[in-house]
Amino acid sequence: MTKILAVDDSASMRQMVVFTLQSAGYEVVEASDGLLALDAAKSGHFDLVLTDVNMPNMDGIALVRELRQLEAYKYTPILMLTTETAGDRKMAGRSAGATGWVVKPFNPDKLLATIKKVIG
Amino acid sequence: MSIDLSQFHAVFFEESFEGLDVMENALLELQPENPDSELINSIFRSAHSIKGGSGTFGFISISEFTHILETLLDKIREGEEQLDVDSVELFLQSVDCMRTMLEALQAETEPDTTRADQLAIMFQSILTGASAAEAKGLDVPATGASPVIQESVLPGSDSIPDSLAGFHIEFTPEADMLKGGNDPVRMMRELATLGELTSTPDTGALPTLRDMQPDVVYLNWCMDLHGDMPLEDVQEVFEWVEGECDLSISRLGGSADSAPEVMPSNVAEAVDHAPDGTSTAATKTKADEQESAKPIPDAPKTASPAKPAPAPAARAGKAESSSIRVGIDKVDSLINLVGELVITQSMLGQMGGSGEVITDDHIGNLREGLVQLEQNTRELQDSVMRIRMLPISFAFNRFPRMVRDLSLQLGKKVRLELRGEQTELDKTVMEKINDPLVHLVRNAMDHGIESPNVRADQGKDETGTIVLNAFHQGGNIIIEMIDDGGGIDADKLVAKARANGIVGDNEQLNQEQKLDLLFAPGLSTVEQVSDLSGRGVGMDVVRRNIQELNGSVDIDTELGKGTTFRIRLPLTLAILDGQLVTVAGQTYIFPLMSISESLQIDEKLVNNVAGGGDVYNLRDEYIPILSLDSIFGLRTEPLSYDQSLLVVVEAEGMKVSVVVDDLMAQQQVVIKSLEDNYTRVPGVSGATILGDGTVAMILDVAGLIGLAGNQKTMAAGEIAGSAA
């Protein structure tokens, strides 16, 4: 089964994302900040990482940078959950190695459609 | 797939209120002249989360307002905008405003946005002052327009629908595109969902197999996409790789000489001017079919387990909210204990099931098992209780803001110190102790702490200090409110009480009794009733609230030095320290807190008052005697006084004594609600089940006094009306 790591410090967003992904048949592991996500990523393998940008301890951009340092995540699709106004941050995420982004606010359908783009 | 987003609302509200608390605390801590960037970051993060969540869950009024707030915060964070006292105030007001709006939304009503609109204008003007051009963008919070793709430069594209035969795409990815996780194959697959795609790869750059690197893109493509799709959809496919490829998109079937327009980044797009109405319906249908034919996995809709956030540092939550967030460690310990209980149970079961003759060995084992069961039960009880426990910081964290606002309003300088914030307390107790604490702190600000010049004259630090301190002591939690203000003048209290007739002219009071007058109804030592305290809700209400929680409050004060209020509360409302008594063969329970003493009756001290009731002369204080026999209609012939005992109890500032046959053990009892299980019974606050399985009533002392028809205010020394 396709395994996804969902990272967001907001519990409601995380719940929504996790619920949506699980309903669509994905296996999901959640993390509430970048550091915890990095630990989770190291202890298992994921086919996709979905991360918020603004988070305490380690933000999404730093997380992407760290993940790309790892051999196992060199080519793994990483999507950032970001707000539309944060154009500069999209770019920062890209240069850190993110594959793309899902623009907030999004609904479950849009999230799933975007995910299908990268993991087929 | 349709997912009901409202199931996430409760969590959204909870975390948003938490976020507002974080913002508020950080704002209070912030020194505008020397802002700590980590604090600003945490404010920004909270605002950002609220915005993201409210947008997702459809609370547009919140997300729009937060957006403006966030814009300014972002500029401050980037150093483009300076923070000053006024903007801190503005942010604080915004926090209040958002809290009110969120509360309205939580109650499923439409929030009033008047205040938000006013604040938004103020934020706008700050932003406009800085840069008129950038502030303009605020009117359109979320357009989603990519900064690179500006359709206005594409002739006619905004007025003419893109219903054309399709697009010609030239796509040359940069060699290391794969490293970002973007695969050209993915983009082509996506294009194929839009219409009919034919692509021709250019293999000219392909090296020999020996030199080939697996993670380098050597190919580029020329593609024709046939069908009726808007330009944006095609652009969106390449959205993530802007800057990592050479891209040109042009209309199919347009004039051949239309040169692609090259954009500032190395993305090139071009659209031919073409007549409308040439839509190819057939291909459109095809694309639609593909869309709907997408497999939708039929997965079970199981909710994800709610994972608690790592120990929130600050959170007030909404009063009386019906859910509770519990640390995973508490749940784990509970599960662990239940596991042990199951083991003990099976051990005991095994013994009971062995049909042999019972030997001493068996009995020994049985005893051992029972001891273990008792221990399991006690631990389980503790663990379950801990689930309802929250750190008192939930109650304390409203005070920094309150003290700040009040000191501005009163022109006083006050520093607030919070100690023991991690001390845990039952959630219900915490909710109910809030108002008394607010009142005490307000009083201290208003009457306790002196104005800066008075303090300076007395050689004190101009800045007064209020300390809120919490700690556990025995089975109780102690909350202290300490101020270093002027102290309470006990003699002034007495004079006032005499003037109001609360205390008799010749009555002598000790220091404790004098200070106790502070809690007497209708007494205020301040001549001028201020806006803050003295609004009718007096210290008598404070004490009553505390007593309702089976708690007590003491005062220590020293003139010129300050005052300490010490509130003692049970850790939980579910368990009561009780004194078991028997009357007419029935067991009743007094809350231990309410008992001031128990004594053997000296019949010489019993006086009959005209009207029927008896009073007891307790060290020259006349206390009405209540008989449970008559109140509950137990016996027509009660025991005589010399065979009985007298329990002196206090409630709502009154003292009464109750005749009982015998005093039994003192023990903790689990309170069961009578209202839930039966109906409300006057004079009884609840029931419990004793060790032998019998039900015992827990007496409601204040209710008993009322039942006895004894509701007159009884001041010390006054002979009260008789019992019914």
CSV table of C-alpha atoms in Angstrom, one decimal, chain B residues 183-479:
chain,number,residue,atom,x,y,z
B,183,ASP,CA,9.3,13.4,-13.3
B,184,PRO,CA,8.6,14.5,-16.9
B,185,VAL,CA,6.6,11.3,-17.3
B,186,ARG,CA,4.2,12.5,-14.6
B,187,MET,CA,3.6,15.7,-16.5
B,188,MET,CA,2.9,13.9,-19.7
B,189,ARG,CA,0.6,11.6,-18.0
B,190,GLU,CA,-1.2,14.6,-16.6
B,191,LEU,CA,-1.4,16.2,-20.0
B,192,ALA,CA,-2.9,13.1,-21.3
B,193,THR,CA,-5.8,13.5,-18.9
B,194,LEU,CA,-6.5,16.9,-20.4
B,195,GLY,CA,-6.8,15.8,-24.0
B,196,GLU,CA,-5.2,13.7,-26.7
B,197,LEU,CA,-1.5,13.8,-26.4
B,198,THR,CA,1.1,13.0,-29.0
B,199,SER,CA,4.7,13.5,-28.0
B,200,THR,CA,8.0,13.3,-29.8
B,201,PRO,CA,11.1,13.0,-27.7
B,202,ASP,CA,14.3,14.5,-28.9
B,203,THR,CA,17.0,12.1,-28.1
B,204,GLY,CA,19.8,14.2,-29.5
B,205,ALA,CA,21.4,14.8,-26.1
B,206,LEU,CA,21.3,11.2,-25.1
B,207,PRO,CA,24.8,10.0,-24.2
B,208,THR,CA,26.1,6.5,-24.7
B,209,LEU,CA,24.8,3.9,-22.3
B,210,ARG,CA,28.1,3.8,-20.5
B,211,ASP,CA,28.0,7.5,-19.7
B,212,MET,CA,24.4,7.7,-18.8
B,213,GLN,CA,23.5,8.8,-15.3
B,214,PRO,CA,20.2,7.4,-14.1
B,215,ASP,CA,19.1,10.6,-12.4
B,216,VAL,CA,19.8,13.0,-15.2
B,217,VAL,CA,17.2,14.0,-17.8
B,218,TYR,CA,18.7,13.9,-21.3
B,219,LEU,CA,15.6,14.3,-23.3
B,220,ASN,CA,13.3,17.1,-24.4
B,221,TRP,CA,9.9,16.8,-25.9
B,222,CYS,CA,7.7,18.4,-28.6
B,223,MET,CA,4.1,17.6,-27.8
B,224,ASP,CA,0.7,18.3,-29.4
B,225,LEU,CA,-2.2,18.3,-27.1
B,226,HIS,CA,-5.5,18.1,-28.9
B,227,GLY,CA,-8.7,19.0,-27.2
B,228,ASP,CA,-10.6,21.7,-25.5
B,229,MET,CA,-8.9,22.8,-22.4
B,230,PRO,CA,-8.1,26.2,-20.8
B,231,LEU,CA,-4.6,27.4,-21.0
B,232,GLU,CA,-4.4,27.5,-17.2
B,233,ASP,CA,-4.8,23.8,-17.0
B,234,VAL,CA,-1.9,23.2,-19.2
B,235,GLN,CA,0.2,25.8,-17.3
B,236,GLU,CA,-0.8,24.1,-14.1
B,237,VAL,CA,0.8,20.9,-15.2
B,238,PHE,CA,4.2,22.7,-15.3
B,239,GLU,CA,3.5,24.9,-12.3
B,240,TRP,CA,6.0,23.0,-10.1
B,241,VAL,CA,8.8,23.1,-12.6
B,242,GLU,CA,8.9,26.8,-13.5
B,243,GLY,CA,12.5,27.8,-13.6
B,244,GLU,CA,13.6,24.2,-14.0
B,245,CYS,CA,12.8,23.9,-17.7
B,246,ASP,CA,12.5,25.7,-21.0
B,247,LEU,CA,8.8,25.7,-21.9
B,248,SER,CA,6.9,27.1,-24.7
B,249,ILE,CA,3.2,26.7,-25.1
B,250,SER,CA,1.4,27.9,-28.2
B,251,ARG,CA,-2.0,27.4,-29.7
B,252,LEU,CA,-2.6,24.6,-32.2
B,253,GLY,CA,-4.2,25.7,-35.4
B,254,GLY,CA,-3.2,29.3,-35.0
B,255,SER,CA,-1.3,31.4,-37.4
B,256,ALA,CA,2.1,29.8,-37.9
B,257,ASP,CA,4.1,33.0,-37.6
B,258,SER,CA,3.0,33.7,-34.0
B,259,ALA,CA,6.2,33.8,-32.0
B,260,PRO,CA,6.2,32.5,-28.5
B,261,GLU,CA,6.4,35.3,-26.0
B,262,VAL,CA,9.3,34.7,-23.7
B,263,MET,CA,8.6,35.3,-20.0
B,264,PRO,CA,11.2,36.8,-17.6
B,265,SER,CA,12.0,33.5,-16.1
B,266,ASN,CA,13.0,30.9,-18.7
B,267,VAL,CA,9.4,29.9,-19.1
B,268,ALA,CA,7.9,30.8,-22.4
B,269,GLU,CA,4.3,30.9,-23.2
B,270,ALA,CA,2.4,32.1,-26.2
B,271,VAL,CA,-1.1,32.0,-27.2
B,272,ASP,CA,-2.4,32.8,-30.6
B,273,HIS,CA,-5.2,35.1,-31.3
B,274,ALA,CA,-8.0,32.8,-32.4
B,275,PRO,CA,-11.7,33.1,-33.0
B,276,ASP,CA,-13.9,31.6,-30.3
B,277,GLY,CA,-16.6,28.9,-30.7
B,278,THR,CA,-14.4,26.3,-32.2
B,279,SER,CA,-14.6,23.9,-29.4
B,280,THR,CA,-14.1,20.3,-30.1
B,281,ALA,CA,-16.8,18.7,-28.1
B,282,ALA,CA,-15.7,15.2,-28.7
B,283,THR,CA,-12.4,15.5,-27.1
B,284,LYS,CA,-13.9,17.3,-24.2
B,285,THR,CA,-16.2,14.4,-23.5
B,286,LYS,CA,-13.3,12.1,-23.7
B,287,ALA,CA,-11.4,14.1,-21.1
B,288,ASP,CA,-14.4,14.1,-18.9
B,289,GLU,CA,-14.8,10.4,-19.2
B,290,GLN,CA,-11.2,9.9,-18.2
B,291,GLU,CA,-11.8,12.1,-15.2
B,292,SER,CA,-14.8,10.1,-14.0
B,293,ALA,CA,-13.3,6.8,-14.8
B,294,LYS,CA,-10.5,7.4,-12.2
B,295,PRO,CA,-10.6,4.6,-9.7
B,296,ILE,CA,-11.9,5.7,-6.4
B,297,PRO,CA,-10.7,3.2,-3.8
B,298,ASP,CA,-13.4,2.1,-1.5
B,299,ALA,CA,-11.6,2.4,1.8
B,300,PRO,CA,-13.1,2.1,5.2
B,301,LYS,CA,-13.8,5.6,6.6
B,302,THR,CA,-12.1,5.1,9.9
B,303,ALA,CA,-11.3,8.2,11.9
B,304,SER,CA,-7.6,8.7,12.7
B,305,PRO,CA,-6.9,8.4,16.3
B,306,ALA,CA,-6.7,11.9,17.7
B,307,LYS,CA,-3.1,12.4,18.6
B,308,PRO,CA,-2.6,14.9,21.4
B,309,ALA,CA,-0.3,17.8,20.7
B,310,PRO,CA,2.9,17.7,22.8
B,311,ALA,CA,2.0,19.3,26.1
B,312,PRO,CA,0.6,22.7,25.1
B,313,ALA,CA,2.4,25.4,27.0
B,314,ALA,CA,-0.6,27.7,27.1
B,315,ARG,CA,-4.3,27.1,26.6
B,316,ALA,CA,-7.4,28.3,28.2
B,317,GLY,CA,-10.0,26.5,26.2
B,318,LYS,CA,-13.6,27.5,26.3
B,319,ALA,CA,-15.2,27.3,29.7
B,320,GLU,CA,-17.4,24.3,30.2
B,321,SER,CA,-16.3,22.8,27.0
B,322,SER,CA,-17.4,19.2,26.8
B,323,SER,CA,-14.2,17.5,25.5
B,324,ILE,CA,-10.9,17.1,27.2
B,325,ARG,CA,-7.5,16.5,25.7
B,326,VAL,CA,-5.5,13.9,27.5
B,327,GLY,CA,-1.8,13.2,27.3
B,328,ILE,CA,-1.1,9.9,25.7
B,329,ASP,CA,1.0,8.9,28.7
B,330,LYS,CA,-2.1,9.0,30.9
B,331,VAL,CA,-4.1,6.8,28.6
B,332,ASP,CA,-1.2,4.4,28.3
B,333,SER,CA,-0.9,4.1,32.1
B,334,LEU,CA,-4.6,3.4,32.2
B,335,ILE,CA,-4.4,0.7,29.7
B,336,ASN,CA,-1.4,-0.8,31.6
B,337,LEU,CA,-3.4,-0.8,34.8
B,338,VAL,CA,-6.4,-2.4,33.2
B,339,GLY,CA,-4.0,-5.1,32.0
B,340,GLU,CA,-2.8,-5.7,35.5
B,341,LEU,CA,-6.4,-5.8,36.7
B,342,VAL,CA,-7.2,-8.5,34.1
B,343,ILE,CA,-4.3,-10.6,35.4
B,344,THR,CA,-5.4,-10.3,39.0
B,345,GLN,CA,-9.0,-11.1,38.0
B,346,SER,CA,-7.9,-14.2,36.2
B,347,MET,CA,-5.7,-15.2,39.1
B,348,LEU,CA,-8.6,-14.9,41.5
B,349,GLY,CA,-10.9,-16.6,39.0
B,350,GLN,CA,-8.6,-19.6,38.9
B,351,MET,CA,-8.6,-19.9,42.6
B,352,GLY,CA,-12.4,-19.8,42.8
B,353,GLY,CA,-12.7,-22.3,40.0
B,354,SER,CA,-10.5,-24.9,41.6
B,355,GLY,CA,-13.1,-27.3,43.0
B,356,GLU,CA,-10.7,-28.8,45.6
B,357,VAL,CA,-11.1,-28.7,49.3
B,358,ILE,CA,-10.2,-25.3,50.6
B,359,THR,CA,-6.9,-25.3,52.4
B,360,ASP,CA,-5.0,-22.7,54.3
B,361,ASP,CA,-2.8,-22.3,51.3
B,362,HIS,CA,-5.8,-21.3,49.3
B,363,ILE,CA,-6.9,-18.8,51.7
B,364,GLY,CA,-3.4,-17.3,51.8
B,365,ASN,CA,-3.4,-17.0,48.0
B,366,LEU,CA,-6.8,-15.6,48.0
B,367,ARG,CA,-5.8,-12.9,50.5
B,368,GLU,CA,-2.8,-12.1,48.5
B,369,GLY,CA,-4.9,-11.8,45.4
B,370,LEU,CA,-7.3,-9.5,47.2
B,371,VAL,CA,-4.5,-7.3,48.3
B,372,GLN,CA,-3.3,-7.1,44.7
B,373,LEU,CA,-6.8,-6.3,43.6
B,374,GLU,CA,-7.1,-3.5,46.1
B,375,GLN,CA,-3.8,-2.0,44.9
B,376,ASN,CA,-4.9,-2.3,41.3
B,377,THR,CA,-8.2,-0.6,42.1
B,378,ARG,CA,-6.5,2.2,43.9
B,379,GLU,CA,-4.0,2.8,41.1
B,380,LEU,CA,-6.8,2.6,38.5
B,381,GLN,CA,-8.8,5.1,40.5
B,382,ASP,CA,-5.8,7.5,40.6
B,383,SER,CA,-5.2,7.1,36.9
B,384,VAL,CA,-8.7,7.7,36.0
B,385,MET,CA,-8.8,10.8,38.1
B,386,ARG,CA,-5.6,12.0,36.4
B,387,ILE,CA,-7.4,12.0,33.1
B,388,ARG,CA,-9.6,14.9,34.3
B,389,MET,CA,-6.6,16.7,35.6
B,390,LEU,CA,-5.2,19.7,33.7
B,391,PRO,CA,-2.3,21.9,34.7
B,392,ILE,CA,-3.4,25.1,36.4
B,393,SER,CA,-1.7,27.1,33.7
B,394,PHE,CA,-5.0,26.8,31.9
B,395,ALA,CA,-6.5,29.0,34.6
B,396,PHE,CA,-3.5,31.2,35.2
B,397,ASN,CA,-2.7,32.2,31.6
B,398,ARG,CA,-5.5,34.7,31.4
B,399,PHE,CA,-4.0,36.8,34.1
B,400,PRO,CA,-1.0,38.3,32.3
B,401,ARG,CA,-3.3,40.1,29.9
B,402,MET,CA,-5.7,41.1,32.6
B,403,VAL,CA,-3.0,42.5,34.8
B,404,ARG,CA,-1.5,44.4,31.9
B,405,ASP,CA,-4.9,45.9,30.9
B,406,LEU,CA,-5.8,46.8,34.5
B,407,SER,CA,-2.5,48.4,35.3
B,408,LEU,CA,-2.9,50.6,32.3
B,409,GLN,CA,-6.4,51.5,33.4
B,410,LEU,CA,-5.5,52.1,37.0
B,411,GLY,CA,-2.1,53.9,36.4
B,412,LYS,CA,-0.4,51.3,38.5
B,413,LYS,CA,2.7,49.4,37.9
B,414,VAL,CA,2.3,45.7,38.6
B,415,ARG,CA,4.4,42.7,37.8
B,416,LEU,CA,2.7,39.3,37.8
B,417,GLU,CA,4.5,36.2,38.7
B,418,LEU,CA,3.1,32.8,38.1
B,419,ARG,CA,4.4,29.8,40.0
B,420,GLY,CA,3.6,26.1,40.0
B,421,GLU,CA,1.8,26.4,36.7
B,422,GLN,CA,2.2,22.7,36.0
B,423,THR,CA,0.3,21.8,39.2
B,424,GLU,CA,-2.7,19.7,38.1
B,425,LEU,CA,-6.3,20.1,39.0
B,426,ASP,CA,-9.6,18.6,38.1
B,427,LYS,CA,-11.0,20.3,35.0
B,428,THR,CA,-14.4,21.1,36.6
B,429,VAL,CA,-12.8,22.6,39.7
B,430,MET,CA,-10.5,24.7,37.5
B,431,GLU,CA,-13.5,26.1,35.5
B,432,LYS,CA,-15.2,27.0,38.7
B,433,ILE,CA,-12.3,28.6,40.4
B,434,ASN,CA,-11.7,31.0,37.6
B,435,ASP,CA,-14.2,33.6,38.7
B,436,PRO,CA,-13.0,33.7,42.3
B,437,LEU,CA,-9.4,34.0,41.2
B,438,VAL,CA,-10.3,36.8,38.8
B,439,HIS,CA,-12.1,38.6,41.5
B,440,LEU,CA,-9.2,38.3,44.0
B,441,VAL,CA,-6.6,39.5,41.4
B,442,ARG,CA,-8.8,42.4,40.5
B,443,ASN,CA,-9.2,43.3,44.2
B,444,ALA,CA,-5.5,43.1,44.7
B,445,MET,CA,-4.9,45.4,41.7
B,446,ASP,CA,-7.6,47.8,42.7
B,447,HIS,CA,-7.3,48.0,46.5
B,448,GLY,CA,-4.1,46.1,47.4
B,449,ILE,CA,-1.3,47.5,45.2
B,450,GLU,CA,-0.8,51.2,45.8
B,451,SER,CA,-0.2,53.8,43.1
B,452,PRO,CA,3.5,54.2,42.2
B,453,ASN,CA,4.0,57.5,44.0
B,454,VAL,CA,2.5,56.1,47.2
B,455,ARG,CA,4.8,53.1,47.0
B,456,ALA,CA,7.8,55.3,46.3
B,457,ASP,CA,6.9,57.4,49.4
B,458,GLN,CA,6.9,54.2,51.5
B,459,GLY,CA,10.2,53.2,50.2
B,460,LYS,CA,8.8,50.3,48.2
B,461,ASP,CA,9.5,49.4,44.7
B,462,GLU,CA,7.3,51.4,42.4
B,463,THR,CA,6.2,48.3,40.7
B,464,GLY,CA,4.0,46.1,42.8
B,465,THR,CA,4.0,42.3,42.6
B,466,ILE,CA,1.2,39.9,42.4
B,467,VAL,CA,2.1,36.3,42.7
B,468,LEU,CA,-0.2,33.4,41.8
B,469,ASN,CA,1.2,30.2,43.2
B,470,ALA,CA,-0.2,26.7,43.1
B,471,PHE,CA,1.0,23.5,44.7
B,472,HIS,CA,-0.3,20.2,46.0
B,473,GLN,CA,-0.6,19.6,49.7
B,474,GLY,CA,-2.0,16.3,50.9
B,475,GLY,CA,-5.1,15.6,48.8
B,476,ASN,CA,-5.6,19.2,48.1
B,477,ILE,CA,-4.4,21.9,45.8
B,478,ILE,CA,-3.4,25.2,47.4
B,479,ILE,CA,-3.7,28.3,45.3
